[in-house]
Short mmCIF file of C-alpha atoms in Angstrom, two decimals:
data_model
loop_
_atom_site.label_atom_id
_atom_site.label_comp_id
_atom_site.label_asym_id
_atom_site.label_seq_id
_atom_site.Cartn_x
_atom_site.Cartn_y
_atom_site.Cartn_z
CA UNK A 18 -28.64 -7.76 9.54
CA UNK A 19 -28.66 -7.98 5.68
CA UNK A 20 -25.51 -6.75 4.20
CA UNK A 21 -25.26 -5.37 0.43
CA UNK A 22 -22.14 -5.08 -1.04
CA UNK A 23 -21.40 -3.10 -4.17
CA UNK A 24 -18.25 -3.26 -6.32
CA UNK A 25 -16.86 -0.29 -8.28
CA UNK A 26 -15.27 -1.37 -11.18
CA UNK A 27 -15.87 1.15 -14.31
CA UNK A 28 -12.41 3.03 -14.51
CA UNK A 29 -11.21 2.74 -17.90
CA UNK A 30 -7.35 1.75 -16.35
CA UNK A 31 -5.66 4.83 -18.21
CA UNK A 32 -3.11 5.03 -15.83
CA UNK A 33 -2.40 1.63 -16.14
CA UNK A 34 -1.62 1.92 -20.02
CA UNK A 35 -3.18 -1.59 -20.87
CA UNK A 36 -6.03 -0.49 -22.88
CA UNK A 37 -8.96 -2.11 -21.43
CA UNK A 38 -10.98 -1.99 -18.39
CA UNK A 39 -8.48 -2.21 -15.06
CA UNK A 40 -10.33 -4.55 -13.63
CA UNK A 41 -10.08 -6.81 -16.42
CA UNK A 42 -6.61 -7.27 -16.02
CA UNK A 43 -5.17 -10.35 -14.76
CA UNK A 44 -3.23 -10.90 -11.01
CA UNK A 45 -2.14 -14.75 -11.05
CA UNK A 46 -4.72 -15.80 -13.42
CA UNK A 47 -7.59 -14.17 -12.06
CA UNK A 48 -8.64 -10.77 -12.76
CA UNK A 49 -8.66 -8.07 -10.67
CA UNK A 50 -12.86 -7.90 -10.85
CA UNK A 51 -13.03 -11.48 -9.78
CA UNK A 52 -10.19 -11.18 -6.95
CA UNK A 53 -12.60 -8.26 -5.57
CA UNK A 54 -15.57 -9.72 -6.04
CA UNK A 55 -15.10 -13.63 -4.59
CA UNK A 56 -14.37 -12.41 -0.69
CA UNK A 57 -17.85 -10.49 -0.46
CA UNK A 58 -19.78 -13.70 -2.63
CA UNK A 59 -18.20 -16.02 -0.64
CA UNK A 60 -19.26 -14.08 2.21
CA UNK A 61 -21.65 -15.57 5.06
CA UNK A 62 -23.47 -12.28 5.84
CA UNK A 63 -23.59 -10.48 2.47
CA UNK A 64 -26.66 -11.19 1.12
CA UNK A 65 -26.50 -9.25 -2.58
CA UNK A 66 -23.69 -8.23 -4.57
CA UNK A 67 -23.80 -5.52 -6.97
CA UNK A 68 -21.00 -5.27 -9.11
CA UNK A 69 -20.87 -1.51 -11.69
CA UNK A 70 -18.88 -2.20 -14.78
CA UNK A 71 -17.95 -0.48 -18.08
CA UNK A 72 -19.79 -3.15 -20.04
CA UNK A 73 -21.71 -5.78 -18.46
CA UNK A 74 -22.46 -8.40 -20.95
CA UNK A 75 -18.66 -8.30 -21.88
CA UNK A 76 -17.67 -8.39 -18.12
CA UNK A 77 -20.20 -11.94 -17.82
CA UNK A 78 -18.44 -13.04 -20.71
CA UNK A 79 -14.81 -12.59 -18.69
CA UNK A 80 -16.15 -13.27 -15.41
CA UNK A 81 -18.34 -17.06 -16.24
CA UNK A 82 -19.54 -18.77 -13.45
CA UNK A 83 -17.34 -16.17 -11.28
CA UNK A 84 -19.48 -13.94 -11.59
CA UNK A 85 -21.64 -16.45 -9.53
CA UNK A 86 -24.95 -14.32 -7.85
CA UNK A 87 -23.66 -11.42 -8.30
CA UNK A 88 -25.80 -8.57 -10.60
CA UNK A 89 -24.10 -6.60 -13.17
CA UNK A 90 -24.68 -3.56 -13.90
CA UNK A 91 -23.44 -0.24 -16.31
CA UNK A 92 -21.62 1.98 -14.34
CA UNK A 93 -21.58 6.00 -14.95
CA UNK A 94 -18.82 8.29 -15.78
CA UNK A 95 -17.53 8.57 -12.03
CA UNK A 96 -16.93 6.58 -9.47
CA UNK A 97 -19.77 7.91 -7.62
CA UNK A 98 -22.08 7.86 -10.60
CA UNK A 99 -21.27 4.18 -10.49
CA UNK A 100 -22.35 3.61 -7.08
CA UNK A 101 -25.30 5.46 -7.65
CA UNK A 102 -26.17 3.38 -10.79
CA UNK A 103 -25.56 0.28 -7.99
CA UNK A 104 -27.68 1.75 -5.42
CA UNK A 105 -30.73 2.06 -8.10
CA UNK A 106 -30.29 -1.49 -9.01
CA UNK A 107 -30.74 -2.67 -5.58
CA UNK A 108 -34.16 -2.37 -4.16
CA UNK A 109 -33.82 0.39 -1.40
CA UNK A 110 -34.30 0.16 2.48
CA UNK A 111 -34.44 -3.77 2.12
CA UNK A 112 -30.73 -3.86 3.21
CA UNK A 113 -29.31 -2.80 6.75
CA UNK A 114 -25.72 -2.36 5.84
CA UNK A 115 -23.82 -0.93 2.29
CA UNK A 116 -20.30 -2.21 2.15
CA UNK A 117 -18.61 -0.62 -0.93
CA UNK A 118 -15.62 -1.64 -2.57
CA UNK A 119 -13.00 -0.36 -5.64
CA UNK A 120 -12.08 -3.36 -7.89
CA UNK A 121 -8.44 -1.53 -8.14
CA UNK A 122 -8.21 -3.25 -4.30
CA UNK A 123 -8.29 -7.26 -5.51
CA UNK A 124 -6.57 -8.27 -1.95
CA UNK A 125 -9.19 -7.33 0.36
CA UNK A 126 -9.27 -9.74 3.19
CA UNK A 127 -12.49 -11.26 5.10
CA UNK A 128 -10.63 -9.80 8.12
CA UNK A 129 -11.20 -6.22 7.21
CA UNK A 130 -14.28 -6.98 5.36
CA UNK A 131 -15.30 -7.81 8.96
CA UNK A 132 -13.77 -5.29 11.00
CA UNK A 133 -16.00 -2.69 8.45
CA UNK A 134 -18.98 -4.32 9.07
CA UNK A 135 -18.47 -4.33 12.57
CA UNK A 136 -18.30 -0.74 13.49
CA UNK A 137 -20.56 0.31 10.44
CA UNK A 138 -23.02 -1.97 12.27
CA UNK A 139 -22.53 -0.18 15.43
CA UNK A 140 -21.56 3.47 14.08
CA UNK A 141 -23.74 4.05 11.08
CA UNK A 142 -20.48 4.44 9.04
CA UNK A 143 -16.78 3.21 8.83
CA UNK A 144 -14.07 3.78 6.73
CA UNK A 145 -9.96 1.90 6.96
CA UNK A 146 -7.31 3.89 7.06
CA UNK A 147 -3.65 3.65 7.29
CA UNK A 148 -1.09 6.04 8.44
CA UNK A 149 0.95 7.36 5.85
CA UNK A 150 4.17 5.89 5.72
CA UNK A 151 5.64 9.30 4.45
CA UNK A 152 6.08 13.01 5.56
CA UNK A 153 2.85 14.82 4.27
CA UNK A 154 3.16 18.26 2.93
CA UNK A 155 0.63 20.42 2.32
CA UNK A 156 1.41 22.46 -0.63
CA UNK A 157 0.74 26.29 -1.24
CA UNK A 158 -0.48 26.54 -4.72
CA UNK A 159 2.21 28.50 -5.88
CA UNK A 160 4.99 25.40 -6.34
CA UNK A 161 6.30 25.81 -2.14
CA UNK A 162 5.43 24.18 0.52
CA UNK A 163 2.69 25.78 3.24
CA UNK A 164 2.91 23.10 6.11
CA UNK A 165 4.24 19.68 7.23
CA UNK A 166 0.78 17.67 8.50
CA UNK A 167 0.36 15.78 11.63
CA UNK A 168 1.00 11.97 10.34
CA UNK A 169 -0.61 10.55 13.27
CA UNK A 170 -3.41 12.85 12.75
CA UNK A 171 -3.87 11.48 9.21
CA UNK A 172 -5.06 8.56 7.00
CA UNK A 173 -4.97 7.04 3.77
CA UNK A 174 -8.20 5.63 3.09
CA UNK A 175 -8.87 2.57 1.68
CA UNK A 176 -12.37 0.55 0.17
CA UNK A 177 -14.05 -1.33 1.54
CA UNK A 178 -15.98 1.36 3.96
CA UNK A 179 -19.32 0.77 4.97
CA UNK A 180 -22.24 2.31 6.36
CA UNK A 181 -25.96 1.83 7.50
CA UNK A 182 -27.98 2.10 4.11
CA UNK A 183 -30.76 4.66 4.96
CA UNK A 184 -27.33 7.11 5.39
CA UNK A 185 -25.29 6.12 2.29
CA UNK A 186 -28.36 6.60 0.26
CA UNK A 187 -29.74 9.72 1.60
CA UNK A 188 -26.36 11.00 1.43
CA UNK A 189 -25.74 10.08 -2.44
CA UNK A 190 -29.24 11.76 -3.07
CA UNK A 191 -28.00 15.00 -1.47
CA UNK A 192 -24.58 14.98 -3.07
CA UNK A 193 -26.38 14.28 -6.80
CA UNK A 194 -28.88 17.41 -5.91
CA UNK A 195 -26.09 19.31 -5.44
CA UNK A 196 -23.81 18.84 -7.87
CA UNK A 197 -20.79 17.21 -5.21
CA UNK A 198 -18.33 14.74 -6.41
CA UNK A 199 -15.81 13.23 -3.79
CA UNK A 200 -12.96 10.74 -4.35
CA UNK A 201 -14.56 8.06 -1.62
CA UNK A 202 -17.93 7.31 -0.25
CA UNK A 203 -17.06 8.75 3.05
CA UNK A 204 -16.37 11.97 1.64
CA UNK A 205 -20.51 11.89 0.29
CA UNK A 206 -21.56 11.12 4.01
CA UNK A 207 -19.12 13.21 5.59
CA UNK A 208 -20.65 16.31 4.15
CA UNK A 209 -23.79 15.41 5.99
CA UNK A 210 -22.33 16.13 8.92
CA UNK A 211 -22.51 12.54 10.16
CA UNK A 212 -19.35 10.77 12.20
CA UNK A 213 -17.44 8.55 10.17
CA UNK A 214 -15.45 6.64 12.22
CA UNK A 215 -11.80 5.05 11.49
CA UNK A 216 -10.38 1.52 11.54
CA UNK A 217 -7.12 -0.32 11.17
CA UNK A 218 -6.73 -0.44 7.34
CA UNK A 219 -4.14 -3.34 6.30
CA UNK A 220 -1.20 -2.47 4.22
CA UNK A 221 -1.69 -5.50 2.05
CA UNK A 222 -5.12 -3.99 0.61
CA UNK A 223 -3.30 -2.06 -1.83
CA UNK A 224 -4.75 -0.30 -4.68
CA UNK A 225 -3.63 -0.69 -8.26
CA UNK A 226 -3.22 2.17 -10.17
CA UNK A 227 -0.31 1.68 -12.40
CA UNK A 228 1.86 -1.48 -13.83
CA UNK A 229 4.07 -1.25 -10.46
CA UNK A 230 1.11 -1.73 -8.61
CA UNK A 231 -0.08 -4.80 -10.33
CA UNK A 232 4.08 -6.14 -10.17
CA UNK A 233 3.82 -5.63 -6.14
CA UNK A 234 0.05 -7.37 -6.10
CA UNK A 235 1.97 -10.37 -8.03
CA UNK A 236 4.76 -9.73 -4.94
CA UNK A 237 2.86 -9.97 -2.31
CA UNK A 238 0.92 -13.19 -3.50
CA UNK A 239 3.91 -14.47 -4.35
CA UNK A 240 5.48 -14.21 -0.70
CA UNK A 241 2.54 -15.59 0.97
CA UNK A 242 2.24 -18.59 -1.56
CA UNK A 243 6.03 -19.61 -0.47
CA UNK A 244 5.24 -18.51 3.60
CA UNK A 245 2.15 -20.72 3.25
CA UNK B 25 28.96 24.75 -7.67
CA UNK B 26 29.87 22.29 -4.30
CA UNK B 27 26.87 19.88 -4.30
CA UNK B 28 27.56 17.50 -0.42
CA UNK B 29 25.20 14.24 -0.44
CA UNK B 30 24.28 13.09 3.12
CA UNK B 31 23.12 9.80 2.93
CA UNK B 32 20.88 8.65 6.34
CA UNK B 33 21.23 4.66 6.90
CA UNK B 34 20.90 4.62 10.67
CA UNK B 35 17.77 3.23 10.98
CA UNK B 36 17.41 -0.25 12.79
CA UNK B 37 14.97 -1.57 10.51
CA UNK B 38 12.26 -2.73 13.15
CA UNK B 39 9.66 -2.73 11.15
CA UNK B 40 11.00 -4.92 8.76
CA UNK B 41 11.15 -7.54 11.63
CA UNK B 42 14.94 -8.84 9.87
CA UNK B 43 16.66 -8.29 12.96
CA UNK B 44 19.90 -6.09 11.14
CA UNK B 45 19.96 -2.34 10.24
CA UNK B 46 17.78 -1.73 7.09
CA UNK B 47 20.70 -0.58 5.30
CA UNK B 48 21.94 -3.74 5.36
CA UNK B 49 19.24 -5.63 3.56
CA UNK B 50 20.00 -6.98 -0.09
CA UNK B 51 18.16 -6.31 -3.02
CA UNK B 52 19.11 -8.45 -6.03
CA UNK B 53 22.80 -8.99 -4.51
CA UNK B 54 23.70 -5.39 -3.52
CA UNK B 55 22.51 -3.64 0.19
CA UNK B 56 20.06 -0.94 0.41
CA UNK B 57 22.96 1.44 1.65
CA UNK B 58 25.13 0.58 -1.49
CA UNK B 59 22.70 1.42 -4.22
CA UNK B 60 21.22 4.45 -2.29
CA UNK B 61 24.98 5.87 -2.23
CA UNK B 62 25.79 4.66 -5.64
CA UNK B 63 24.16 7.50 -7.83
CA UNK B 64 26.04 10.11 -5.31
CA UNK B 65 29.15 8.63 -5.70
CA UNK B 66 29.23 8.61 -9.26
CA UNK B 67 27.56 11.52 -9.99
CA UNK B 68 30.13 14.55 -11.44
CA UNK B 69 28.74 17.16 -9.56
CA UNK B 70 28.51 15.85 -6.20
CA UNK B 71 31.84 16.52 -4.72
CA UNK B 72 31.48 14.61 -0.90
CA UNK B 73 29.21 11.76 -0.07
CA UNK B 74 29.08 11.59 4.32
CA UNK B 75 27.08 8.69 5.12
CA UNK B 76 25.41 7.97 8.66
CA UNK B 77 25.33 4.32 9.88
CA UNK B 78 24.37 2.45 12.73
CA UNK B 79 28.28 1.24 13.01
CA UNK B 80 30.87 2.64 10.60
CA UNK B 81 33.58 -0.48 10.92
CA UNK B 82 30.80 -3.04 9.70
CA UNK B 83 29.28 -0.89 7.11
CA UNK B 84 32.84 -0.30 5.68
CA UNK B 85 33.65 -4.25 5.98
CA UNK B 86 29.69 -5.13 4.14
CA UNK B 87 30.20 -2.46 1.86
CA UNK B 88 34.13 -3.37 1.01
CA UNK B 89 35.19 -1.34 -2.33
CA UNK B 90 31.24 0.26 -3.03
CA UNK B 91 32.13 2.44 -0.12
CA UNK B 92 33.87 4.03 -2.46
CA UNK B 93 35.18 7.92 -1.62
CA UNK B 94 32.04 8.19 1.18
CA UNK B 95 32.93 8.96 4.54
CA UNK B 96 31.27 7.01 7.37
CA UNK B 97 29.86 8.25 10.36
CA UNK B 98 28.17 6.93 13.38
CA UNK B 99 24.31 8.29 13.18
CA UNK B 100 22.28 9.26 16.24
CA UNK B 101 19.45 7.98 17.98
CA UNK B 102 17.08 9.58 15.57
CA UNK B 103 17.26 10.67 11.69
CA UNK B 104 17.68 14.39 13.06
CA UNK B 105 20.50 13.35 15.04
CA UNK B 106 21.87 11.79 12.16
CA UNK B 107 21.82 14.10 10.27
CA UNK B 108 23.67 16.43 12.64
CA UNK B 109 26.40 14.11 12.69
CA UNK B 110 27.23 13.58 9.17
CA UNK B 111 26.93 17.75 9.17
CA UNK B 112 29.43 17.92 11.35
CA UNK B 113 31.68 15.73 9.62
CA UNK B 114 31.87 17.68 6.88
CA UNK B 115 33.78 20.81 7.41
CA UNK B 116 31.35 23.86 7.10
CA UNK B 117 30.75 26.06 4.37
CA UNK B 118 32.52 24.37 1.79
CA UNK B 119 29.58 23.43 0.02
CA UNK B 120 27.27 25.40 -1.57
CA UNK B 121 24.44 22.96 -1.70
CA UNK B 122 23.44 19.87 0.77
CA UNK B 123 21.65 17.00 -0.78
CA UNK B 124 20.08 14.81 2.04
CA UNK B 125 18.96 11.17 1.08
CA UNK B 126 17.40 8.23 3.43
CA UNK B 127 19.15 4.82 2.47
CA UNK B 128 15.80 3.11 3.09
CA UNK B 129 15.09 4.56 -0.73
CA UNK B 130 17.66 2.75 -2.83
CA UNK B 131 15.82 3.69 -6.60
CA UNK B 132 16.74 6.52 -6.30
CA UNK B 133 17.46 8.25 -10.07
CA UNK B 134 20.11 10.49 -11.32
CA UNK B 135 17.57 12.52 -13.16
CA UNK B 136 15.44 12.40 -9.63
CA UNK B 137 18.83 14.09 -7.97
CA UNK B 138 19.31 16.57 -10.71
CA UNK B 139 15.78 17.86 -10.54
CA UNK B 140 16.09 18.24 -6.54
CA UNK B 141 19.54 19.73 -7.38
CA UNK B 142 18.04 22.61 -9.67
CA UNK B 143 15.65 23.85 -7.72
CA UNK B 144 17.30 24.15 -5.02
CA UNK B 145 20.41 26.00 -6.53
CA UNK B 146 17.63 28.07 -7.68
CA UNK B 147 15.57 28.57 -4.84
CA UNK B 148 17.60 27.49 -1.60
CA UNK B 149 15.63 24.79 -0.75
CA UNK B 150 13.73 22.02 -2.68
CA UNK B 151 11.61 18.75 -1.85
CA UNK B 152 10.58 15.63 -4.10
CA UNK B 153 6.93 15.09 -3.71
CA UNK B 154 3.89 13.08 -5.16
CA UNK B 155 0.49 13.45 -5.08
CA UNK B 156 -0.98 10.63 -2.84
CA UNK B 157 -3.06 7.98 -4.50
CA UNK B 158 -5.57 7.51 -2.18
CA UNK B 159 -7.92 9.54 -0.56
CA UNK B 160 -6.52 11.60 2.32
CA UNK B 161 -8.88 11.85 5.64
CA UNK B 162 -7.50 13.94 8.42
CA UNK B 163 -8.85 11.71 11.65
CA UNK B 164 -10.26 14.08 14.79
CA UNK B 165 -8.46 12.07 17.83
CA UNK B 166 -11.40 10.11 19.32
CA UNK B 167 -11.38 7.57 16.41
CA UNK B 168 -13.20 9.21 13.59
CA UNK B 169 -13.19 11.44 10.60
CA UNK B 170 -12.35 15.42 10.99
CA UNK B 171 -12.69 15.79 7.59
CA UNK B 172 -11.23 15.10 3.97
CA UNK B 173 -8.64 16.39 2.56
CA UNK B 174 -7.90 18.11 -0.52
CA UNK B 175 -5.54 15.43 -2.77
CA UNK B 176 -4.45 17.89 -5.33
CA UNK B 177 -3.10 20.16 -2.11
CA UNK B 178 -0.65 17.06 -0.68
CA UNK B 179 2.38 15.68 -1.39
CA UNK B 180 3.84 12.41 0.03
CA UNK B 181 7.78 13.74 0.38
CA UNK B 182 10.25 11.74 -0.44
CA UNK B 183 13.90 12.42 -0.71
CA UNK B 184 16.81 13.47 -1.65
CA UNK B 185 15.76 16.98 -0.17
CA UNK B 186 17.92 19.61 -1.25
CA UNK B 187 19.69 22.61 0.44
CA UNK B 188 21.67 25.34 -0.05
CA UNK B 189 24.45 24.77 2.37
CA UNK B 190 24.42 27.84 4.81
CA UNK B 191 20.57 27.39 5.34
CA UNK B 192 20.53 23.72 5.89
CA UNK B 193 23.53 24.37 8.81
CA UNK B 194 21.48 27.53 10.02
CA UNK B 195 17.75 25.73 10.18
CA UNK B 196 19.62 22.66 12.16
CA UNK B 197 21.52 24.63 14.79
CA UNK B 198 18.08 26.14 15.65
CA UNK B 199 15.71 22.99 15.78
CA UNK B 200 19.11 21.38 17.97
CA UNK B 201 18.46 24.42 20.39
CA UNK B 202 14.53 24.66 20.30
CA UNK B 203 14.97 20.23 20.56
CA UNK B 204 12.49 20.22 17.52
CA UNK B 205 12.14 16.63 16.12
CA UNK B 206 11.14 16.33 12.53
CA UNK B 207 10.80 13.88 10.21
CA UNK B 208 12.50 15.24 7.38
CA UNK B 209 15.00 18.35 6.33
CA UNK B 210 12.54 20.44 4.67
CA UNK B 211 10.47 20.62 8.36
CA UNK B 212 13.26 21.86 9.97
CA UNK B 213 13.58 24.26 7.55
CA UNK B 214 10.13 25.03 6.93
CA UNK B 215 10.01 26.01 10.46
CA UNK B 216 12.65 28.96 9.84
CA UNK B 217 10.33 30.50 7.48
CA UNK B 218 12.16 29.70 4.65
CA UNK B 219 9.90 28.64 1.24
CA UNK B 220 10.61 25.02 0.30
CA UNK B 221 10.07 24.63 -3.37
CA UNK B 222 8.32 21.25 -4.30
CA UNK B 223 9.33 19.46 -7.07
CA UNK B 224 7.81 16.27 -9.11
CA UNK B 225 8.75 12.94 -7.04
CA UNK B 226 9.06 9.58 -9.10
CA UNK B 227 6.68 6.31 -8.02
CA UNK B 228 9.61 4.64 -8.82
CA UNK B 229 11.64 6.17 -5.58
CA UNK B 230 9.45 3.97 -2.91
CA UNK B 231 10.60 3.62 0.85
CA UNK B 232 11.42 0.29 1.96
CA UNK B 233 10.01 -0.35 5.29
CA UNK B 234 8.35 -3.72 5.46
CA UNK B 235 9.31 -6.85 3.72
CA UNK B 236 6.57 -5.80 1.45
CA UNK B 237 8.13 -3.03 -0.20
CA UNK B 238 11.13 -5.27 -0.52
CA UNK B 239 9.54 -7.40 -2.64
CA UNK B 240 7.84 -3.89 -4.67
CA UNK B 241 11.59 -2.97 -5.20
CA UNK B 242 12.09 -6.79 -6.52
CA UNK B 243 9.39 -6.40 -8.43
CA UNK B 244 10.35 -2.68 -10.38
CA UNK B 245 13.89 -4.11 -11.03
CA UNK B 246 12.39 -7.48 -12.49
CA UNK B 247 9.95 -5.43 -14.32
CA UNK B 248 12.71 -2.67 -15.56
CA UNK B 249 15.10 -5.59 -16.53
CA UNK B 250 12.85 -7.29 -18.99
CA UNK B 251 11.62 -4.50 -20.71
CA UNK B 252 15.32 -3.43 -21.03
#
């Protein structure tokens, strides 16, 4: 089954405060775009990598022979316009699976790589999730509290999730006819009214959003290096 | 005004796989319990610091002169139960408000504590909270996606929780008869009908539960002492 993966990597890192593209940044030498990037290029099954990027000559420039077969291109103004732009650069219906994955996640393991493909092989479309690790209020618009959730019955998602490619791109058409905007790809199929289903996210796969972020990346590298 | 901190260090720290009470662990040379009490100790309006542990005699000998003024307690087999017990250490009533911190947070800030303390002088009962990063999916039991949540509408609670004395006692002594478990204060006082005002959390105030979030805590103190 041919496997296309596409990389999201256009956010502009304002949270992060370092005044260029997040993905840009540097983890141990490498940066964040590559560290995303090299498990799906290295990849056995994935036969085309699609990375969206603020500025693609610039990131070829970074990136050198990192960049390896992977195609560049301009990403939009949201994440989903970005996948969007990645879909249109890939030739449709001549993949079977769409694995899609957020550059802000450079610790992504061939393990859950796998375990996506797996059920979005066998489900049409899979997303990892974790349990949140704190007590989840729902909040009442008005500065109170309306409800403590059911942990167990949530799940913070993570990227990558994947999903047959007929769906993800029918579903993106939809969502761009009618004006939706989600914060994941799941979010764009979900509103189609197809099952999503839910695997073992990894707590290590974190995202980085702010300087902390990239200080407990550089952590956790760090404790494997010496464990290794 | 009376201001009581309860500080919750009964956990056994099995998810951190390090074989002691989490409260134990060190963090650049000082215990998770000792810089969790530390801010309530020393701050001027906080007039009694009760602390739960798994064993009072070892945490005073581990803790030697950072005990300070706190009073020890044995905790229960669950945080509730804890809780209950460092309640009932402290003679009833004479404090007007009930500040309730887990040990397993140990960055906690003063200006953290004087925000929870505001509000809930103000409004009886108030909760630190932060918008999650990631997208939130609410799972439907049978291994996929109900739907997704609204971000904006969630908070990720952390503590100190604040109380105003009377209501705190009050919301226990029920969920004790009704054997309601929760996993914070504010649920067991949400559940009286009581509005729980939410105020900003800080990133900076993570829980430790793995070994990961030990090295996160490393990480924020190395960052926070060289840009000192």
């Amino acid at each position: 089954m041919k496997v296309l993966a596409i990389i999201v990597a256009a956010g502009q890192g304002v949270r992060m405060g370092a005044g260029r593209p997040k993905a840009y940044l540097e983890l141990e030498g490498r940066t964040l775009l590559e560290r995303s990037l090299s498990p799906f290029l290295s990849h056995p099954r994935v036969e085309r990598v699609v990375a969206a990027t603020p500025d693609p000559d610039e990131t070829r420039r970074i990136l050198g022979g990192a960049a390896g077969r992977a195609v560049l291109v301009r990403g939009g103004a949201t994440r989903q316009e970005s996948v969007l732009c990645a879909l249109r650069a890939a030739p449709s219906g001549a993949e079977e699976v769409i694995l899609v994955h957020d550059a802000a996640r450079p610790l992504v393991s061939r393990e859950l790589i796998d375990a996506v493909l797996v059920a979005a092989e066998r489900d049409g479309a899979a997303v990892p999730g974790l349990v949140p690790p704190d007590t989840v209020k729902q909040a009442d618009g008005t500065g109170g509290i309306a409800a403590t959730l059911d942990r167990d019955r949530l799940r913070l998602a993570q990227t990558p999730q994947g999903f047959r490619g007929d769906l993800l791109r029918e579903a993106y058409a939809r969502a761009e006819r009618d004006g939706f905007q989600g914060t994941d790809d799941a979010s764009v199929v979900e509103r189609t009214g197809r099952k999503v289903t839910l695997v073992e996210g990894s707590p290590r796969n974190i995202k980085i959003t702010t300087a902390v972020d990239l200080a407990l990346a550089q952590a956790i590298l760090a404790r494997e290096d010496s464990s290794a």
